[in-house]
PDB file of C-alpha atoms and ligand atoms in Angstrom:
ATOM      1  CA  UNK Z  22       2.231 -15.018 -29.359  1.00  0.00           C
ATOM      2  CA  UNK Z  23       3.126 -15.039 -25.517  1.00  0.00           C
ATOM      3  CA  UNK Z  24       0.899 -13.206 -23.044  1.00  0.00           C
ATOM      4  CA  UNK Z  25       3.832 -10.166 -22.471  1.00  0.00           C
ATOM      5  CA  UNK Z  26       1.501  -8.967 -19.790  1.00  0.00           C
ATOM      6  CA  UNK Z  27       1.418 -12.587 -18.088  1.00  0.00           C
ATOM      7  CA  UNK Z  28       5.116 -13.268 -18.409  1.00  0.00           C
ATOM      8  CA  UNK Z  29       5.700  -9.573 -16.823  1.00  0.00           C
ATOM      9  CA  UNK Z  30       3.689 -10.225 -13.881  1.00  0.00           C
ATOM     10  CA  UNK Z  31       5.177 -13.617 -13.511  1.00  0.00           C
ATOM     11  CA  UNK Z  32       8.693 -12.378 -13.793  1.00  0.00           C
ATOM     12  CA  UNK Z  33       8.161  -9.296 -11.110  1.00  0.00           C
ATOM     13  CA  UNK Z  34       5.922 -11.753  -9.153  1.00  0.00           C
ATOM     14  CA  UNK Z  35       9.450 -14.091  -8.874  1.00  0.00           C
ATOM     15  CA  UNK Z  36      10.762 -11.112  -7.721  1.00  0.00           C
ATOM     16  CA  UNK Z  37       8.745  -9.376  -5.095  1.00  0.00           C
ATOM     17  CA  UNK Z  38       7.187 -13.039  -3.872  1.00  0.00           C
ATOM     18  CA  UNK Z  39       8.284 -13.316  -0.224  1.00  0.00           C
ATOM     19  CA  UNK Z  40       6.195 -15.532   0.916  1.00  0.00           C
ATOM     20  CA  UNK Z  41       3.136 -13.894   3.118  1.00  0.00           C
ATOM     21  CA  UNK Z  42      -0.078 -14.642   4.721  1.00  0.00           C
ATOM     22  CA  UNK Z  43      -2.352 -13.570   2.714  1.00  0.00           C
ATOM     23  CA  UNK Z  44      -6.047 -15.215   1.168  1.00  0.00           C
ATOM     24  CA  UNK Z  45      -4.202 -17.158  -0.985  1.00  0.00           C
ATOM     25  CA  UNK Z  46      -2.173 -19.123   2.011  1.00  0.00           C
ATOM     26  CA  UNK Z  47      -5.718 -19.409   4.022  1.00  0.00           C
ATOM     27  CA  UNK Z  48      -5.414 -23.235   2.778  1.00  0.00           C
ATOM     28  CA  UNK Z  49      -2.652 -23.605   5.502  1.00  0.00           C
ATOM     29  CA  UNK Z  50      -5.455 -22.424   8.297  1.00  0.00           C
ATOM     30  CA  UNK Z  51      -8.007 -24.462   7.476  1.00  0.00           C
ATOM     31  CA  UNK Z  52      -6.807 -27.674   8.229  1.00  0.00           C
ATOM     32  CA  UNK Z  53      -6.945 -26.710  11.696  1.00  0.00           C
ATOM     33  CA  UNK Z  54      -8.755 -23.789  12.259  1.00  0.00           C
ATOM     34  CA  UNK Z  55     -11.587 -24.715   9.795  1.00  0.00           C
ATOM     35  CA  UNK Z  56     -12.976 -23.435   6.529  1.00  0.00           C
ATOM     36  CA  UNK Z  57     -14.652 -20.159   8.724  1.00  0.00           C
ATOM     37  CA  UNK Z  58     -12.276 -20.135  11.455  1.00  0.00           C
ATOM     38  CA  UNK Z  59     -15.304 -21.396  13.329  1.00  0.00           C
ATOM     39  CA  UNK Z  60     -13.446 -24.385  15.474  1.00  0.00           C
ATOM     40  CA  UNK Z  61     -10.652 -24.645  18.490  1.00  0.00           C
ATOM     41  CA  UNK Z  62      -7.465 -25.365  16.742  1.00  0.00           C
ATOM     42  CA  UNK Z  63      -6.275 -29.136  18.056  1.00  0.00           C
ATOM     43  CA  UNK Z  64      -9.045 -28.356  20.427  1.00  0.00           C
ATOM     44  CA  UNK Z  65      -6.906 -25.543  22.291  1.00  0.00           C
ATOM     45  CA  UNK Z  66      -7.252 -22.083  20.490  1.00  0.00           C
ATOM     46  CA  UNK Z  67      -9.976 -19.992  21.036  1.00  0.00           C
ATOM     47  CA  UNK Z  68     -12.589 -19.940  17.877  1.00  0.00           C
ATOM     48  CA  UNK Z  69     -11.547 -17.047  16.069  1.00  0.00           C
ATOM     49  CA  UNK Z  70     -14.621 -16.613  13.936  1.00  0.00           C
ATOM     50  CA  UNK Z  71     -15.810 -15.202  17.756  1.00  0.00           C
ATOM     51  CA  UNK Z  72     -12.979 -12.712  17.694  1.00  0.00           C
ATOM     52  CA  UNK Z  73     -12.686  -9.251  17.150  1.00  0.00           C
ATOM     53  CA  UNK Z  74     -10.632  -8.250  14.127  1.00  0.00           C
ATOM     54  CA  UNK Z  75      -8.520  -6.358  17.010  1.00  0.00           C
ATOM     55  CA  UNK Z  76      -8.346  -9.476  19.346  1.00  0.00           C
ATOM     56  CA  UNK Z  77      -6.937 -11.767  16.581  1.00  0.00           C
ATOM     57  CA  UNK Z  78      -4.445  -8.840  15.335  1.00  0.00           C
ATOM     58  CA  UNK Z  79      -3.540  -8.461  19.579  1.00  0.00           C
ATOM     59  CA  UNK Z  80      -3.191 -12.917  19.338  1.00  0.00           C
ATOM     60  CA  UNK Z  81      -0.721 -12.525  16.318  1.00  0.00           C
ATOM     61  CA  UNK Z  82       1.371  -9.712  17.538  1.00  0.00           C
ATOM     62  CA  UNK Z  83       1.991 -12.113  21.002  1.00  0.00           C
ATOM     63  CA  UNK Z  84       3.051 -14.742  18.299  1.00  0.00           C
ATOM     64  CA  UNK Z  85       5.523 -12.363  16.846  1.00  0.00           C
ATOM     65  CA  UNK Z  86       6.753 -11.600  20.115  1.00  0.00           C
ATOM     66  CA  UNK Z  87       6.878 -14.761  21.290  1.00  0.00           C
ATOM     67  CA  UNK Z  88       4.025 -14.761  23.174  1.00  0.00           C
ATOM     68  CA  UNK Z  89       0.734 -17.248  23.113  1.00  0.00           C
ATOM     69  CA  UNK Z  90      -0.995 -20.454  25.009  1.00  0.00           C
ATOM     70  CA  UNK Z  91       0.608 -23.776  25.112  1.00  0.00           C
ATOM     71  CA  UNK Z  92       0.409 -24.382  21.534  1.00  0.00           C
ATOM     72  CA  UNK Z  93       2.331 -21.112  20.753  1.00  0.00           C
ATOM     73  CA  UNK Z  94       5.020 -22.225  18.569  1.00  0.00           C
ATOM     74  CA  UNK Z  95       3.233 -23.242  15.851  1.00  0.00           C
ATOM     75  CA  UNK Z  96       1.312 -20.907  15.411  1.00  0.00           C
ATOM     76  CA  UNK Z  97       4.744 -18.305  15.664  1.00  0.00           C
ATOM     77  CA  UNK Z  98       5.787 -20.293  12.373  1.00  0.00           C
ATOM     78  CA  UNK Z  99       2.884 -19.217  10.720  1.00  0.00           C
ATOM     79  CA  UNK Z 100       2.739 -15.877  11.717  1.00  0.00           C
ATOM     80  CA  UNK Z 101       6.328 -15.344  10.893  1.00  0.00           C
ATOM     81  CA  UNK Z 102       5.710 -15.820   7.142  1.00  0.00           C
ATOM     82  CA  UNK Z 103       3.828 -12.757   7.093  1.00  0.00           C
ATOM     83  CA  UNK Z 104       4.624  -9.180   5.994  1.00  0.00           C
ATOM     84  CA  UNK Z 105       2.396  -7.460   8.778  1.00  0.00           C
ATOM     85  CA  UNK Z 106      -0.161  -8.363  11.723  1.00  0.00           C
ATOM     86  CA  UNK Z 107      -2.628  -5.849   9.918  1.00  0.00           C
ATOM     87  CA  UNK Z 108      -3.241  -7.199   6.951  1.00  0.00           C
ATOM     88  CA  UNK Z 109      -2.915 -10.847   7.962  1.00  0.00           C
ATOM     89  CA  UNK Z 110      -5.870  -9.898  10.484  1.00  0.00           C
ATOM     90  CA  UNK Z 111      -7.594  -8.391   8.333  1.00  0.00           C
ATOM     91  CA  UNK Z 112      -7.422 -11.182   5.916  1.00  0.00           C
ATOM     92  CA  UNK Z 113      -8.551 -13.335   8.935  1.00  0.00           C
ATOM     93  CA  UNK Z 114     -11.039 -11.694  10.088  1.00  0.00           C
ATOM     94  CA  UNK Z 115     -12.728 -11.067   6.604  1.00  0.00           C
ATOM     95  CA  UNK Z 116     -12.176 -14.633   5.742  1.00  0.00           C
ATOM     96  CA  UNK Z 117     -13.738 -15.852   9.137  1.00  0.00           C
ATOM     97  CA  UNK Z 118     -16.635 -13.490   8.255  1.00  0.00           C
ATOM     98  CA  UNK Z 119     -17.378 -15.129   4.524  1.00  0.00           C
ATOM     99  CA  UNK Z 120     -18.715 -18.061   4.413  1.00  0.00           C
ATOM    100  CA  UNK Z 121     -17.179 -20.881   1.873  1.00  0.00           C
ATOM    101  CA  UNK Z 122     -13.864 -20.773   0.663  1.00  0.00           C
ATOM    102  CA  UNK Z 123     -13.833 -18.427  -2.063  1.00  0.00           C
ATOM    103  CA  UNK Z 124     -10.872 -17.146  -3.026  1.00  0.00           C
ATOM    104  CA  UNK Z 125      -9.861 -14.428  -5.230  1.00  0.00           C
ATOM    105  CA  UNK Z 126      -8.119 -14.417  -8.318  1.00  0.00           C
ATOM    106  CA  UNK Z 127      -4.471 -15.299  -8.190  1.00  0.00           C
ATOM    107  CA  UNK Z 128      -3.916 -11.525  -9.905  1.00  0.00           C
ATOM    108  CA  UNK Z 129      -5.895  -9.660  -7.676  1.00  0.00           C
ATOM    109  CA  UNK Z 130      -3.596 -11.518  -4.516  1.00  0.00           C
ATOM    110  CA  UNK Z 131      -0.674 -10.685  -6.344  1.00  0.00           C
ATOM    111  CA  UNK Z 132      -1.741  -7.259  -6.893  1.00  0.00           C
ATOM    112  CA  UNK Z 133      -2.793  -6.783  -3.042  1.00  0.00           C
ATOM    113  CA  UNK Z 134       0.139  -8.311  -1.642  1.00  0.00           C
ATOM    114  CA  UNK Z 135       2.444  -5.987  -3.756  1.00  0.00           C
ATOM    115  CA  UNK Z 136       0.497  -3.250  -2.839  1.00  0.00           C
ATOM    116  CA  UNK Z 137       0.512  -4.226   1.122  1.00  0.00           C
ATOM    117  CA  UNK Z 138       4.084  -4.888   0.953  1.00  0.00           C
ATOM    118  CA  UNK Z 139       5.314  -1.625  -0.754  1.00  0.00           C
ATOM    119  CA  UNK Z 140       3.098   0.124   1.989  1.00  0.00           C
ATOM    120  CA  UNK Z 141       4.308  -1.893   4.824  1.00  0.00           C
ATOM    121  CA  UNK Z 142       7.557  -0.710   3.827  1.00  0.00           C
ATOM    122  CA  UNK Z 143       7.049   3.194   3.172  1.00  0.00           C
ATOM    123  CA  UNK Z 144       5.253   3.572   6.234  1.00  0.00           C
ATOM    124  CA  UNK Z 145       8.281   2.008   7.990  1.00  0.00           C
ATOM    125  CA  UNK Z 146      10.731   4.291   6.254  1.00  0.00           C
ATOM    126  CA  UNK Z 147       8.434   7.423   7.259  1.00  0.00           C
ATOM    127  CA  UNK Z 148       8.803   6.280  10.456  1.00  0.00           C
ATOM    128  CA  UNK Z 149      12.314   6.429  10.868  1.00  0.00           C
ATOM    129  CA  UNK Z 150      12.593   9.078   8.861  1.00  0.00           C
ATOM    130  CA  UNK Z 151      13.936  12.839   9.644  1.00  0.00           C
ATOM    131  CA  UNK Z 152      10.844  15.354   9.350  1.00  0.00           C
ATOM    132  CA  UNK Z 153      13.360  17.721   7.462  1.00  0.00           C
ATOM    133  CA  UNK Z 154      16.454  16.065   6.216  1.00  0.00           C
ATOM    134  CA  UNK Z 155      14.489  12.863   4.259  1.00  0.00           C
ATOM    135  CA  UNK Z 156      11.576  14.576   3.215  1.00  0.00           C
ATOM    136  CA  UNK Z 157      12.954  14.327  -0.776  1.00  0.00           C
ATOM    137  CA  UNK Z 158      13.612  10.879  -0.536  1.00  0.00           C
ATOM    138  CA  UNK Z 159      10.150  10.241   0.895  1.00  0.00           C
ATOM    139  CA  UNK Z 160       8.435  11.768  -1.395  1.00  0.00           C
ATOM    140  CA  UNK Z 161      10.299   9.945  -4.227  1.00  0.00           C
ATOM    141  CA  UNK Z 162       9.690   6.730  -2.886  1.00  0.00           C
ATOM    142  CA  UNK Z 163       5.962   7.815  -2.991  1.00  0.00           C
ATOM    143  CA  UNK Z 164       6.205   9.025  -6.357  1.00  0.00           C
ATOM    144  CA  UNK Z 165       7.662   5.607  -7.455  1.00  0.00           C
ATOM    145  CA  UNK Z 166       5.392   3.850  -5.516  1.00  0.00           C
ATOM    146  CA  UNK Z 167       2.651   5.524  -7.218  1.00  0.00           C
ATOM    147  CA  UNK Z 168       3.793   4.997 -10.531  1.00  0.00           C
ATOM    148  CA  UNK Z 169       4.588   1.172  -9.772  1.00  0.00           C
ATOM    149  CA  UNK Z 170       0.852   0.926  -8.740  1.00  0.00           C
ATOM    150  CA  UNK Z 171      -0.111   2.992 -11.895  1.00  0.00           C
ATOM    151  CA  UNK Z 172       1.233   0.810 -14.346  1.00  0.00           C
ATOM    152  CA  UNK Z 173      -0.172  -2.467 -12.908  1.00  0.00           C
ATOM    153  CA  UNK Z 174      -3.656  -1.809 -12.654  1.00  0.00           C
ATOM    154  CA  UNK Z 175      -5.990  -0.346 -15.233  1.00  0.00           C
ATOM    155  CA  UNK Z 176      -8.881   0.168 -13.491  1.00  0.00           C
ATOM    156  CA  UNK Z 177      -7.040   2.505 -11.694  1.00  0.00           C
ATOM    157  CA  UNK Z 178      -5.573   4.523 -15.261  1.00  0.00           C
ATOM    158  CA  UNK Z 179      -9.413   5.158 -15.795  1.00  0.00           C
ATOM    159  CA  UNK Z 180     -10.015   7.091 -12.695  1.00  0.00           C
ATOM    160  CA  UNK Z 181      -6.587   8.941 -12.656  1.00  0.00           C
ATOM    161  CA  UNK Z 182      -5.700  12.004 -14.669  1.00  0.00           C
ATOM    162  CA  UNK Z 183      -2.618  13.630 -13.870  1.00  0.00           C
ATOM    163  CA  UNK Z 184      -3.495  16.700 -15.263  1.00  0.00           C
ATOM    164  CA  UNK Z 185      -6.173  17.913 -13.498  1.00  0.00           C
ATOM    165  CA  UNK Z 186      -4.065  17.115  -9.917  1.00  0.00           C
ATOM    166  CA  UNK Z 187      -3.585  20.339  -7.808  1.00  0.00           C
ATOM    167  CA  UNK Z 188      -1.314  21.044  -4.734  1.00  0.00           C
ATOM    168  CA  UNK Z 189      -2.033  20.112  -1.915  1.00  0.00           C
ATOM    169  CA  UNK Z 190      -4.291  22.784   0.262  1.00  0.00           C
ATOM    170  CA  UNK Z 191      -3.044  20.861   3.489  1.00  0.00           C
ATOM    171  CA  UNK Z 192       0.332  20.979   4.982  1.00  0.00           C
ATOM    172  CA  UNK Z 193       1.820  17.733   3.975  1.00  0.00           C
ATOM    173  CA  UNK Z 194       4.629  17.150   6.835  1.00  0.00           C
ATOM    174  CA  UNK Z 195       5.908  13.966   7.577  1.00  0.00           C
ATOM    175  CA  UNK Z 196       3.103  13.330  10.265  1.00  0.00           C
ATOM    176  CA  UNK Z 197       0.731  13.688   7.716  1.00  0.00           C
ATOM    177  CA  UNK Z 198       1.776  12.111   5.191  1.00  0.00           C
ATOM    178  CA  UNK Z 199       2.326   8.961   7.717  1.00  0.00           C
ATOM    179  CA  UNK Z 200      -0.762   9.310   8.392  1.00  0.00           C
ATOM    180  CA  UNK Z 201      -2.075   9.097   5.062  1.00  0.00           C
ATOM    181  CA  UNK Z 202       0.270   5.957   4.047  1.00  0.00           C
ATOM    182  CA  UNK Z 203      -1.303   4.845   7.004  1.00  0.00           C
ATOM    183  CA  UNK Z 204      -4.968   5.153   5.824  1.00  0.00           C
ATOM    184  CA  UNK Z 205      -4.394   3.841   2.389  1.00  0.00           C
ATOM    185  CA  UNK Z 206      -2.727   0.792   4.002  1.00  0.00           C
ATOM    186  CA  UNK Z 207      -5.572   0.363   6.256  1.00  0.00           C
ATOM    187  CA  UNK Z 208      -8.253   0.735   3.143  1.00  0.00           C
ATOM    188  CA  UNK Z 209      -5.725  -2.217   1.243  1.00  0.00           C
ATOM    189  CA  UNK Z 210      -5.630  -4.417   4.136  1.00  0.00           C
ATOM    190  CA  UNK Z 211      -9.426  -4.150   4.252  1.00  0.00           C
ATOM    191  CA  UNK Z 212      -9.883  -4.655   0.433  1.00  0.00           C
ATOM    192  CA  UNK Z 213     -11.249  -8.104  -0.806  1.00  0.00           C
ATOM    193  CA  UNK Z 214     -11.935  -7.184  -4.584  1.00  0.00           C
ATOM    194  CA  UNK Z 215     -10.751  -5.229  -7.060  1.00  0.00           C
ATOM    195  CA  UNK Z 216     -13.641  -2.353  -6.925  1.00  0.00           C
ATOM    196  CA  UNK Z 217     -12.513  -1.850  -3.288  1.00  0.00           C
ATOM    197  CA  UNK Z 218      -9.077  -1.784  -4.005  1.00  0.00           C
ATOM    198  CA  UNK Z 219      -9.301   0.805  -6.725  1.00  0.00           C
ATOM    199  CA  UNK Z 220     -10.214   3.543  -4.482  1.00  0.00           C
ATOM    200  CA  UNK Z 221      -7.556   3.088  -1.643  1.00  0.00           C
ATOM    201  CA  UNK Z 222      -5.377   3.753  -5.061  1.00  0.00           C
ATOM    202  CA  UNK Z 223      -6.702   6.701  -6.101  1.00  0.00           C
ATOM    203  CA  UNK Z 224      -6.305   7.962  -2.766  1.00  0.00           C
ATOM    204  CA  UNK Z 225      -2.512   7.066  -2.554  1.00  0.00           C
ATOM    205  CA  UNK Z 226      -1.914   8.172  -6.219  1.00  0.00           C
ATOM    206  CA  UNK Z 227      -3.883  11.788  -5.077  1.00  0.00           C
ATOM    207  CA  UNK Z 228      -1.110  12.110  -2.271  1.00  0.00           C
ATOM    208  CA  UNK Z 229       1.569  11.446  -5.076  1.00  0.00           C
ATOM    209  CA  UNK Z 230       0.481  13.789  -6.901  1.00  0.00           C
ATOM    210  CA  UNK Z 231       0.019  16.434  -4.424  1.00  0.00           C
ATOM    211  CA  UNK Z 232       3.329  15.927  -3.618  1.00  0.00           C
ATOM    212  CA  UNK Z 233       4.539  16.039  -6.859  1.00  0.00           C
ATOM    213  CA  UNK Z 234       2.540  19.711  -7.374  1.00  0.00           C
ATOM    214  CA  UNK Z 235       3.979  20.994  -4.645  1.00  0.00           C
ATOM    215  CA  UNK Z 236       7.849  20.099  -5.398  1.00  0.00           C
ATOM    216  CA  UNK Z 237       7.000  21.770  -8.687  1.00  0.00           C
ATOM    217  CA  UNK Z 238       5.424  24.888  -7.457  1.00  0.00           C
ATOM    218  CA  UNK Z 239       8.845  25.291  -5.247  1.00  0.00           C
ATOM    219  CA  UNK Z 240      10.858  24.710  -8.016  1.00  0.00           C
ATOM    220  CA  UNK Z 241       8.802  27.065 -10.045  1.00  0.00           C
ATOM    221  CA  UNK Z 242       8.995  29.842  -7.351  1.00  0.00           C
ATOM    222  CA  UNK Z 243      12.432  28.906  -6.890  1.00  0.00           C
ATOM    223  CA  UNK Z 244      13.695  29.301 -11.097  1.00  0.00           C
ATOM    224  CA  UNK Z 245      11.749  32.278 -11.347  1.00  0.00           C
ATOM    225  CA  UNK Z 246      13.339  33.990  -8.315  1.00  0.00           C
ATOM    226  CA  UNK Z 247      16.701  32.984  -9.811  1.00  0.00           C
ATOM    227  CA  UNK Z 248      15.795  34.643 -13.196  1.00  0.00           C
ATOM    228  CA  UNK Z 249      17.904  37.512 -14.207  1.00  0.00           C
ATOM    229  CA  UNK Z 250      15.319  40.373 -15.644  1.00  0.00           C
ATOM    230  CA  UNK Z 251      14.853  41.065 -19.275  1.00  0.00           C
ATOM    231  CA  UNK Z 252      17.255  43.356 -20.498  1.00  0.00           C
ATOM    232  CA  UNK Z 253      15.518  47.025 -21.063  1.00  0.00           C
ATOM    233  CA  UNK Z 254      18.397  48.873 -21.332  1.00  0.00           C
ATOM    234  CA  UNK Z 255      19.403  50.630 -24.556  1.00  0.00           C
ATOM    235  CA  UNK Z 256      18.961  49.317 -27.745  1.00  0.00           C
ATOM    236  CA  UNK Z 257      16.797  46.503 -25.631  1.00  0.00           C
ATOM    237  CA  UNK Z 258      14.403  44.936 -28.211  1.00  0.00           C
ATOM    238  CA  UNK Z 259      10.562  45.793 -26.946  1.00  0.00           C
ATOM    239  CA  UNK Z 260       9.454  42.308 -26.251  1.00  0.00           C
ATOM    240  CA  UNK Z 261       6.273  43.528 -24.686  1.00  0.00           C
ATOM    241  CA  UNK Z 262       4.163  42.041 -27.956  1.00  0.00           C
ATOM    242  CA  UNK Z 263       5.496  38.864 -27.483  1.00  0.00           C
ATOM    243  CA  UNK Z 264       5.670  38.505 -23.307  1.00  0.00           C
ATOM    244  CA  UNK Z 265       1.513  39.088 -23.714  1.00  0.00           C
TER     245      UNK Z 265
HETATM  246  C1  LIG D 326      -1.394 -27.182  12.849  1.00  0.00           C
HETATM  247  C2  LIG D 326      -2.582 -26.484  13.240  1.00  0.00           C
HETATM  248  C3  LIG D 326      -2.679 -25.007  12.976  1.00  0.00           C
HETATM  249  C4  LIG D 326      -2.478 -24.351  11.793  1.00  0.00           C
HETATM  250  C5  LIG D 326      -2.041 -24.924  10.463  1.00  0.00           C
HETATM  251  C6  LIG D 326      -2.789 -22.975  12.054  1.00  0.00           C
HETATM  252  N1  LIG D 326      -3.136 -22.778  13.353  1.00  0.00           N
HETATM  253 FE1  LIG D 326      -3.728 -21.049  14.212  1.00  0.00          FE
HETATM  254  N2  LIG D 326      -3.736 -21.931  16.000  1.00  0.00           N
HETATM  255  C7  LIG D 326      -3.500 -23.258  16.232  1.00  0.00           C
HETATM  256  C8  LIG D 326      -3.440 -23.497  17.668  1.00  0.00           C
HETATM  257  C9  LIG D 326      -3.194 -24.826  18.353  1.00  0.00           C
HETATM  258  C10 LIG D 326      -3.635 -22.228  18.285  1.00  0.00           C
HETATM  259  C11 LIG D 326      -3.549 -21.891  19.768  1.00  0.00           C
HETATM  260  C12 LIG D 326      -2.058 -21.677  20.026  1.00  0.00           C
HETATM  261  C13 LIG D 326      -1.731 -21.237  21.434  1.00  0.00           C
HETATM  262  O1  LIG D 326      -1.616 -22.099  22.283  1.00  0.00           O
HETATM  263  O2  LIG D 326      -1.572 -20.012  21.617  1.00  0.00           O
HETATM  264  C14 LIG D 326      -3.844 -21.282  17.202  1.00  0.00           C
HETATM  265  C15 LIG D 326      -4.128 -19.938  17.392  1.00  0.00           C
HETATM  266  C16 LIG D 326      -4.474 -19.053  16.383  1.00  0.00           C
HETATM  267  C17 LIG D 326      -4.992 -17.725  16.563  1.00  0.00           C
HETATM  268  C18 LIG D 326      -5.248 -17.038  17.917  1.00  0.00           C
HETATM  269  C19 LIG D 326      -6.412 -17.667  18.575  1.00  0.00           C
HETATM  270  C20 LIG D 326      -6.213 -17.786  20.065  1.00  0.00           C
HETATM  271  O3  LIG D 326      -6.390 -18.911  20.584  1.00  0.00           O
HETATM  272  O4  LIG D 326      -5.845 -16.792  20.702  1.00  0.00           O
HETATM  273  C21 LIG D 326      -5.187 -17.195  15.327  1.00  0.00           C
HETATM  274  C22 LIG D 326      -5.720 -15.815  15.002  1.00  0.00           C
HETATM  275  C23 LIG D 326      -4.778 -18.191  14.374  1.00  0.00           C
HETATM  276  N3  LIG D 326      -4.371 -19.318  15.040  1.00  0.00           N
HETATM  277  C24 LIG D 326      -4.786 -18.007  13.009  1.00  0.00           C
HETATM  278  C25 LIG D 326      -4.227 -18.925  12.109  1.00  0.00           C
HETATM  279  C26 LIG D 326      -3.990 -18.663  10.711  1.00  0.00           C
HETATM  280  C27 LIG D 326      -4.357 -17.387   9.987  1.00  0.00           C
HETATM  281  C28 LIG D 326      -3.407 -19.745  10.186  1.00  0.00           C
HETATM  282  C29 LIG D 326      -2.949 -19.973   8.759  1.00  0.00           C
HETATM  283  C30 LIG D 326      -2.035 -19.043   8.214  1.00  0.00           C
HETATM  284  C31 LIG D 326      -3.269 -20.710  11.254  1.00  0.00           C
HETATM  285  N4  LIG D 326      -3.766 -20.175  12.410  1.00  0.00           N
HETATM  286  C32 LIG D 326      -2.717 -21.969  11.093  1.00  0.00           C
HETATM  287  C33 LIG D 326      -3.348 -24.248  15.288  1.00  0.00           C
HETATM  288  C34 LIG D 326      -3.078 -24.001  13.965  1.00  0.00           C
END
């Protein structure tokens, strides 16, 4: 019998592969920048295993816009086939920081990239979203963000339960929940295995599910408001037994 899990992944892989720097494309560096990132490029970029994880993210976002040394324009190419400057520094920087070429499994890239790519793309639509007006379709596209998450990784479906999640004591406004997104795509970028991975997770699947509390408490307050009271008039039944 066919692996259904395997031909699943590979399927939604086909679908959601655009094609992005990630560890999996740090074969393309190292023909030039070395297996650590530890030499000048063509003997003109600086050695980036010497660079701050904040200098090389500053480098690529000058190659996005354009900007660079001599040799710019290649290096614009390959900076072009990423999602975003964070996690492709991150990646960088982590990678210049390991020594060897270890990669992880192709799962866990495919995993990390969907995850970084779903992210990249929520916290641009919180951006641009109205505080007020979008806050339903936000949340939904957290919600199904969540769940997409949910169902892919099981390590995860051990240290969720959906039950015991509670509303949300903060205010969750659009600023904070930005900034959230924000953190959990910060704790992906910065995730090399699948232990560290996990937890950025549970944190985005706790802000789901706050969410999701709190859209049912309204709804709750909001049906029970709307109730009509129990008839008591004459010949009313006495439900008091049964409302106990
Ligand atoms: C064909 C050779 C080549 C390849 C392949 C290449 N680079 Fe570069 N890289 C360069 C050169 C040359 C520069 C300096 C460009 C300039 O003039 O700004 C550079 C610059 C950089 C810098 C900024 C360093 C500085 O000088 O400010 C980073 C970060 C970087 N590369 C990362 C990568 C990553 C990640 C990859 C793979 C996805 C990659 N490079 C692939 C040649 C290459």
């Amino acid at each position: 019998m066919p692996n259904l899990k395997k031909v699943k992944m590979t399927t939604l892989a086909m679908l959601v592969m655009t094609p992005m720097i990630s560890m999996a494309d740090m074969d393309r560096c190292v023909s030039c920048h070395g297996v650590d990132f530890e030499k000048k490029a063509l003997g003109v970029s600086k050695i980036v295993k010497n660079m701050s994880e904040q200098e090389i993210k500053a480098a690529l976002d000058g190659y996005k816009n354009g900007l660079g040394g001599p040799m710019k324009d290649l290096m614009i190419k390959e900076v072009n086939l990423g999602v975003d400057t964070d996690a492709m520094s991150a990646d960088i920087y982590s990678e210049s920081r390991t020594p060897g070429f270890d990669e992880p499994s192709d799962e866990f890239i495919f995993q990390k990239r969907l995850s970084i790519r779903t992210l990249h793309k929520l916290k641009n639509n919180i951006k641009k979203a109205d505080a007020k007006k979008d806050m339903k379709k936000i949340v939904s596209q957290i919600k199904s963000a969540a769940f997409t998450m949910y169902v892919y990784d099981d390590l995860l479906k051990e240290k969720i339960n959906f039950k015991t999640m509670k509303p949300s004591d903060k205010k969750l406004d659009m600023n904070a929940i930005l900034k959230e997104v924000s953190s959990v795509k910060s704790c992906v970028d910065h995730s090399f295995i699948d232990t560290e991975i996990v937890k950025c997770r549970v944190d985005f699947l706790d802000l789901a599910g706050s969410l999701a509390r709190n859209e049912e408490k309204k709804i709750k307050a909001k049906q029970k408001a709307n109730k009509p009271p129990i008839y008591t008039g004459t010949d009313s039944v006495d439900m008091t037994p049964y409302l106990k």
